[in-house]
Amino acid sequence: MVLEIVSIAYLLLICLGFFLIPGRFRIYLLSIASLLYVIYLDLISGAVLLGMSLLVFAGGMGIQRLKELQKKHAAAILLGVLVVLTALAVFVQKTPLLIMFIGFSFYGFQAISYLADVYLDRIAPEKNPVKMFLYLAYFPKLVSGPIERKGDFDRALEKVKTLKFWELSRLKSALIYLVYGISLKMVIADRLLVFTSRIFGAYSDYESFTLILGALFYTVEIYCDFAGYSYMAFGISKLFGIDLNINFKTPYCASNITEFWRNWHISLSSFLRDYIYIPLGGNRKGFGRKLIFVGIVFVTCGVWHDYGLNFLVWGLLHAVYSMIDNILARFGIEWLRKGIIGRILTFVSVAFAWIFFNSASLSDALEYIGHMFTCGIDPAYFSAGFLATRKDIIEFLLSIVLIVAVLVFDRLSYRDKDIFPSIISRKSVLTFCVCFFAMLFAIAVIGIYGPDYDSANFIYMQF
Amino acid sequence: MKKVIIVIVTTSIFVLALIAAKIMLQPKTNDGIMQSRCLYDQPGDSIDVAFLGSSHVHCDVNTAFLWENYGIAGYDYSAAEQPLWITYFYIKELLKTQSPEVIVLDTYAPVRYKDDYQYRWLNDNLCGINMSINKLRMLEASCEMKEWTNYCPSFVNYHTRFRELGMKDLKALFEKSSERAAFKGFTPYYRCVPQQKPVDCVPAGEGITPKSEKYLIMIIDLCEEENIPLVLMATPYCYTAEDLSGFEDISAIAETSGVPFINFNNHVDEAGIDYETDFYDWSHLNYGGSIKFTAFLADILEENYELPDRRQDSKWDSWNIHAERIASGLSYDPE
C-alpha cells in the first residue's frame, strides 16, 4: 500500500469489515478491497489487473485440461505463449513508449510462476476466479511485492475463514512488523533521500567525500525503503491472518554475494532461481554453463527493475560478482567469502553497484564514479554544502545515528539467525511495548511527513 | 494481570511523552499562534472587548494601554493576514468561553488579499486553536481538501521543529496557565521606520471577493444572533487605491447591515498619528503609534458602548500583569 492518510483509513475500514462479516465472505471482501485500491491508484491499471487475472485463470485451466487430454505438447505451447507474452509485457511496459501499470512487474511474475507450477503439477489450477484475482491483486503486496507463490498464498489463505480478531501473538506480530516497516521507511529512508537526491541530482558539484557518502547513504536508503515496505506489507497482511513471505533477512550482514542474494529481495531471487536458473540447467550442466546461467539471471534481474543501460550494467555487475564468488567457492578461496573481510567486500561491492541503480542514466553513473575517484577528498566542502545551519547538522547527525542503529539491529538479528521484528514479537511484553512505543514516537516526532517534505513514495513502486 | 499493567503503564508513558513533545514542538510565534492559544487560559467571561482580524490588530491595538488608562479588558484575538472565513470561526471559538460586550473587526485582510485559499500564514491562524468540530470547519473553509492532511492535526505541520528547539520550548513544558493568561495578544514592535502618508487616490480594482463578502455577512449575522455589537474598522497603514475599493465594499455592507465601519485612515490627524515616527513598517504601527491609535479607538468605544472598568476586580488581575510586562518591555518578542 502507498503510505497515505487515506490508505490508513482504508485499511482500518477493511479490517473492521473483515472481522464483522462471516468468515466465508472474507476472501471476497479482500478481493473487492484490492480491486478498489488499484482503481483508486489508477483506473487503467485496475482494468489491466482484472484482464490479467482472467487470462491467467483461463490459462491455468487450459494447461491442466490439455494435460488431462494427454496433449502435453499443446499444454507446453500454451504455457510458453502465455509466459512469453507476460514476460514481454513485464519488460516492454517499462519502456518510455508505454505507460507502466501499477504492480505489473510483481504480479506479472506471479502469473508466470503460477502457470509454470500448474504445468509442472506443483499445484492444481485455481477453480475460483475470485481467488485467482486475489492472488495477483492482494493489496498489501500489490505495489512492491513480495512475489508470492500460489501454493504458499493458498496455504496462507486457509486460516482466513476461521480467524478470530483477538489472537495476541498475531496482533503483536502484525503491529511490530507494521511499525518497524514504517520506521524504516519514514524515519530512515525518506531522511536519507533528502541527501541522496541532492547529491545524485548534482554530482558534478561535489567532491569525492560527498559522493562516497551519497553512495553509502543510498545503500542504506534503498534497503530501508524496500525492506520497510516489505515489513509493512507483512504486518498488514498479518492482521488478516495471511502470512506473506519475508523478503529481506539482514542482507548487508552477508559475507559473500551469494549469501547477499539469498537475503535480498528473496521473492525475486528465488523466482529467478526456480523459473530461469534451474530450468536452464542450473549447476547440472557443468561449471562453465552454471556461470553463464548466473549471468543470464542477473541480467534479467537488472532489466526487470527498469528500462535503461544503467540497470543492465547493474545486473551485469552482480552477474560478475556472482561469477567471481562461484569461482572463489569452487577453488576454496574462502577467506574472501567469510568473516569481516567477506562482509566488507560484499557491502562495498553492493554499494558500488547501487550507484548505477540510482543514477538517471549510464553516463550519469559513470560520471558519478569518475568524480568519486578523481575529485579529491574535502570534508570541508561537504560541511559547507550540507552542514551550513543548525538544522542541517542535526539532520545529518540524526541520519548517522539511525544508520548505525539499523545496522546494529541487523547485526544482532543476523547473529540470532532471525530478523528484528520477529525477535521483538517474541520478547516479553515489557520489551515489546518499549520497542513498539519507541518506534511509534520516532515516527511521530522525527518521521519525514507533512508539508515540509514531498510525499516520498517507495523507490520500488516505480518498478 | 502483570502484562495488562505493563501495557497500561507503557501506553501512558507514551501518551505523556507525546504530549510533552507536542508542548515543546509547537510553535510559539506571536503572529497568531500565541494569540489563539492563550485565549484558552483567559478567565471565563473576562474579555469585554475582543479585537479580531489580521496582524494590524495585535500590533496596533495596545491592550495594556487600554487596561491601564480605561480599565477595558481587551484581547487581540488575531492572526497574520487572517481571512474573514477564519475570523468567523475564531468568533465561534471565542464565544465558547467568553461573552464580550463588543467585537471589533479589522478589515485589512479581506481588502488586500483576494485568493479563496491563503496558505502563507495559515499555520499561524490554525496552530493555536484546539482540536474541535469548529476547528475542522475552519480548516474546511481555509484550504483545499488535498491540503487538509498537511494542516490537521497541527502536529503534522510543526513536528519538524525538533531541529530548532531552544530554551523557550523547554520552558514551555513548565509554563503555568497563569503565565499564558497574562498574554492578551498585543505584540509591540519598537522599531521606527518613517513612512510616506498615502496620497488621495481614486478607488481601483474589484473590491472584496465573493467569499469574503459571504463570510462578512455571516459574521454580522452571528454577532446579531449573539446580541454582541460589532464594529468594523481599518487601522492606519499605507493603503493603496485597490484597498480603497475594498473599503467601499465593506462600507456598503456595513451600512446595509446597520453596523458601524470606521476607516481610521481617514482620522490619522485626529488621532495624532505621525507617519515619520509611529510606524514599524508600511503596514503596522510601532509601540508609540499603537498608544495614539488605541487612545483614539478607546474614546470612541467608551462613547458608544457601556464598558465596565475592571481595574479593581481581582478576577482581572492578569491584565495588571500584562500591563506591567508591556511597560517593562518583558513581553513575547516579535520573531
PDB file of N, CA, C and O in Angstrom, chain A residues 25-55:
ATOM      1  N   PHE A  25     -17.059 -15.063   3.667  1.00  0.00           N
ATOM      2  CA  PHE A  25     -17.091 -13.940   2.734  1.00  0.00           C
ATOM      3  C   PHE A  25     -15.806 -13.120   2.748  1.00  0.00           C
ATOM      4  O   PHE A  25     -15.658 -12.183   1.974  1.00  0.00           O
ATOM      5  N   ARG A  26     -14.878 -13.488   3.629  1.00  0.00           N
ATOM      6  CA  ARG A  26     -13.695 -12.623   3.820  1.00  0.00           C
ATOM      7  C   ARG A  26     -12.823 -12.545   2.577  1.00  0.00           C
ATOM      8  O   ARG A  26     -12.273 -11.492   2.265  1.00  0.00           O
ATOM      9  N   ILE A  27     -12.677 -13.672   1.885  1.00  0.00           N
ATOM     10  CA  ILE A  27     -11.837 -13.658   0.680  1.00  0.00           C
ATOM     11  C   ILE A  27     -12.422 -12.695  -0.342  1.00  0.00           C
ATOM     12  O   ILE A  27     -11.688 -11.982  -1.045  1.00  0.00           O
ATOM     13  N   TYR A  28     -13.740 -12.668  -0.413  1.00  0.00           N
ATOM     14  CA  TYR A  28     -14.398 -11.782  -1.387  1.00  0.00           C
ATOM     15  C   TYR A  28     -14.218 -10.329  -0.975  1.00  0.00           C
ATOM     16  O   TYR A  28     -14.013  -9.449  -1.826  1.00  0.00           O
ATOM     17  N   LEU A  29     -14.284 -10.076   0.323  1.00  0.00           N
ATOM     18  CA  LEU A  29     -14.059  -8.714   0.813  1.00  0.00           C
ATOM     19  C   LEU A  29     -12.657  -8.247   0.462  1.00  0.00           C
ATOM     20  O   LEU A  29     -12.451  -7.135  -0.029  1.00  0.00           O
ATOM     21  N   LEU A  30     -11.666  -9.128   0.699  1.00  0.00           N
ATOM     22  CA  LEU A  30     -10.283  -8.752   0.396  1.00  0.00           C
ATOM     23  C   LEU A  30     -10.103  -8.515  -1.109  1.00  0.00           C
ATOM     24  O   LEU A  30      -9.334  -7.638  -1.519  1.00  0.00           O
ATOM     25  N   SER A  31     -10.802  -9.305  -1.910  1.00  0.00           N
ATOM     26  CA  SER A  31     -10.701  -9.133  -3.374  1.00  0.00           C
ATOM     27  C   SER A  31     -11.292  -7.800  -3.791  1.00  0.00           C
ATOM     28  O   SER A  31     -10.697  -7.068  -4.593  1.00  0.00           O
ATOM     29  N   ILE A  32     -12.456  -7.483  -3.267  1.00  0.00           N
ATOM     30  CA  ILE A  32     -13.097  -6.197  -3.611  1.00  0.00           C
ATOM     31  C   ILE A  32     -12.221  -5.046  -3.125  1.00  0.00           C
ATOM     32  O   ILE A  32     -12.010  -4.064  -3.846  1.00  0.00           O
ATOM     33  N   ALA A  33     -11.707  -5.197  -1.904  1.00  0.00           N
ATOM     34  CA  ALA A  33     -10.832  -4.153  -1.349  1.00  0.00           C
ATOM     35  C   ALA A  33      -9.616  -3.948  -2.241  1.00  0.00           C
ATOM     36  O   ALA A  33      -9.186  -2.814  -2.468  1.00  0.00           O
ATOM     37  N   SER A  34      -9.050  -5.045  -2.742  1.00  0.00           N
ATOM     38  CA  SER A  34      -7.863  -4.950  -3.596  1.00  0.00           C
ATOM     39  C   SER A  34      -8.209  -4.278  -4.921  1.00  0.00           C
ATOM     40  O   SER A  34      -7.452  -3.452  -5.435  1.00  0.00           O
ATOM     41  N   LEU A  35      -9.366  -4.645  -5.472  1.00  0.00           N
ATOM     42  CA  LEU A  35      -9.771  -4.049  -6.749  1.00  0.00           C
ATOM     43  C   LEU A  35     -10.005  -2.545  -6.584  1.00  0.00           C
ATOM     44  O   LEU A  35      -9.534  -1.738  -7.394  1.00  0.00           O
ATOM     45  N   LEU A  36     -10.716  -2.175  -5.530  1.00  0.00           N
ATOM     46  CA  LEU A  36     -10.988  -0.747  -5.307  1.00  0.00           C
ATOM     47  C   LEU A  36      -9.689   0.018  -5.072  1.00  0.00           C
ATOM     48  O   LEU A  36      -9.525   1.149  -5.509  1.00  0.00           O
ATOM     49  N   TYR A  37      -8.759  -0.637  -4.390  1.00  0.00           N
ATOM     50  CA  TYR A  37      -7.485   0.021  -4.097  1.00  0.00           C
ATOM     51  C   TYR A  37      -6.712   0.321  -5.383  1.00  0.00           C
ATOM     52  O   TYR A  37      -6.217   1.425  -5.584  1.00  0.00           O
ATOM     53  N   VAL A  38      -6.631  -0.679  -6.280  1.00  0.00           N
ATOM     54  CA  VAL A  38      -5.854  -0.452  -7.508  1.00  0.00           C
ATOM     55  C   VAL A  38      -6.573   0.563  -8.408  1.00  0.00           C
ATOM     56  O   VAL A  38      -5.924   1.374  -9.069  1.00  0.00           O
ATOM     57  N   ILE A  39      -7.906   0.533  -8.390  1.00  0.00           N
ATOM     58  CA  ILE A  39      -8.653   1.519  -9.191  1.00  0.00           C
ATOM     59  C   ILE A  39      -8.424   2.928  -8.655  1.00  0.00           C
ATOM     60  O   ILE A  39      -8.297   3.891  -9.418  1.00  0.00           O
ATOM     61  N   TYR A  40      -8.360   3.029  -7.326  1.00  0.00           N
ATOM     62  CA  TYR A  40      -8.082   4.328  -6.704  1.00  0.00           C
ATOM     63  C   TYR A  40      -6.722   4.852  -7.156  1.00  0.00           C
ATOM     64  O   TYR A  40      -6.547   6.033  -7.421  1.00  0.00           O
ATOM     65  N   LEU A  41      -5.736   3.923  -7.257  1.00  0.00           N
ATOM     66  CA  LEU A  41      -4.400   4.344  -7.683  1.00  0.00           C
ATOM     67  C   LEU A  41      -4.391   4.712  -9.166  1.00  0.00           C
ATOM     68  O   LEU A  41      -3.785   5.701  -9.581  1.00  0.00           O
ATOM     69  N   ASP A  42      -5.063   3.872  -9.983  1.00  0.00           N
ATOM     70  CA  ASP A  42      -5.085   4.117 -11.438  1.00  0.00           C
ATOM     71  C   ASP A  42      -6.136   3.207 -12.059  1.00  0.00           C
ATOM     72  O   ASP A  42      -6.055   1.984 -11.953  1.00  0.00           O
ATOM     73  N   LEU A  43      -7.084   3.816 -12.745  1.00  0.00           N
ATOM     74  CA  LEU A  43      -8.210   3.068 -13.317  1.00  0.00           C
ATOM     75  C   LEU A  43      -7.741   2.053 -14.368  1.00  0.00           C
ATOM     76  O   LEU A  43      -8.177   0.889 -14.373  1.00  0.00           O
ATOM     77  N   ILE A  44      -6.827   2.500 -15.230  1.00  0.00           N
ATOM     78  CA  ILE A  44      -6.369   1.609 -16.302  1.00  0.00           C
ATOM     79  C   ILE A  44      -5.606   0.420 -15.723  1.00  0.00           C
ATOM     80  O   ILE A  44      -5.766  -0.720 -16.173  1.00  0.00           O
ATOM     81  N   SER A  45      -4.790   0.678 -14.719  1.00  0.00           N
ATOM     82  CA  SER A  45      -4.066  -0.426 -14.073  1.00  0.00           C
ATOM     83  C   SER A  45      -5.048  -1.432 -13.478  1.00  0.00           C
ATOM     84  O   SER A  45      -4.795  -2.642 -13.493  1.00  0.00           O
ATOM     85  N   GLY A  46      -6.166  -0.933 -12.971  1.00  0.00           N
ATOM     86  CA  GLY A  46      -7.204  -1.823 -12.436  1.00  0.00           C
ATOM     87  C   GLY A  46      -7.771  -2.712 -13.517  1.00  0.00           C
ATOM     88  O   GLY A  46      -7.949  -3.921 -13.332  1.00  0.00           O
ATOM     89  N   ALA A  47      -8.037  -2.107 -14.669  1.00  0.00           N
ATOM     90  CA  ALA A  47      -8.589  -2.875 -15.796  1.00  0.00           C
ATOM     91  C   ALA A  47      -7.580  -3.923 -16.267  1.00  0.00           C
ATOM     92  O   ALA A  47      -7.944  -5.066 -16.562  1.00  0.00           O
ATOM     93  N   VAL A  48      -6.307  -3.523 -16.331  1.00  0.00           N
ATOM     94  CA  VAL A  48      -5.261  -4.454 -16.778  1.00  0.00           C
ATOM     95  C   VAL A  48      -5.145  -5.625 -15.791  1.00  0.00           C
ATOM     96  O   VAL A  48      -5.024  -6.783 -16.203  1.00  0.00           O
ATOM     97  N   LEU A  49      -5.214  -5.313 -14.522  1.00  0.00           N
ATOM     98  CA  LEU A  49      -5.103  -6.356 -13.492  1.00  0.00           C
ATOM     99  C   LEU A  49      -6.263  -7.343 -13.588  1.00  0.00           C
ATOM    100  O   LEU A  49      -6.072  -8.566 -13.508  1.00  0.00           O
ATOM    101  N   LEU A  50      -7.453  -6.817 -13.798  1.00  0.00           N
ATOM    102  CA  LEU A  50      -8.627  -7.691 -13.957  1.00  0.00           C
ATOM    103  C   LEU A  50      -8.461  -8.582 -15.178  1.00  0.00           C
ATOM    104  O   LEU A  50      -8.683  -9.801 -15.117  1.00  0.00           O
ATOM    105  N   GLY A  51      -8.047  -7.957 -16.280  1.00  0.00           N
ATOM    106  CA  GLY A  51      -7.858  -8.709 -17.517  1.00  0.00           C
ATOM    107  C   GLY A  51      -6.788  -9.778 -17.359  1.00  0.00           C
ATOM    108  O   GLY A  51      -6.945 -10.918 -17.809  1.00  0.00           O
ATOM    109  N   MET A  52      -5.699  -9.395 -16.691  1.00  0.00           N
ATOM    110  CA  MET A  52      -4.589 -10.324 -16.474  1.00  0.00           C
ATOM    111  C   MET A  52      -5.034 -11.521 -15.651  1.00  0.00           C
ATOM    112  O   MET A  52      -4.698 -12.673 -15.956  1.00  0.00           O
ATOM    113  N   SER A  53      -5.804 -11.263 -14.608  1.00  0.00           N
ATOM    114  CA  SER A  53      -6.218 -12.376 -13.740  1.00  0.00           C
ATOM    115  C   SER A  53      -7.163 -13.321 -14.487  1.00  0.00           C
ATOM    116  O   SER A  53      -7.092 -14.541 -14.308  1.00  0.00           O
ATOM    117  N   LEU A  54      -8.016 -12.758 -15.348  1.00  0.00           N
ATOM    118  CA  LEU A  54      -8.902 -13.621 -16.147  1.00  0.00           C
ATOM    119  C   LEU A  54      -8.084 -14.480 -17.116  1.00  0.00           C
ATOM    120  O   LEU A  54      -8.338 -15.676 -17.288  1.00  0.00           O
ATOM    121  N   LEU A  55      -7.099 -13.849 -17.732  1.00  0.00           N
ATOM    122  CA  LEU A  55      -6.243 -14.549 -18.687  1.00  0.00           C
ATOM    123  C   LEU A  55      -5.479 -15.679 -17.999  1.00  0.00           C
ATOM    124  O   LEU A  55      -5.407 -16.811 -18.499  1.00  0.00           O
TER     125      LEU A  55
END
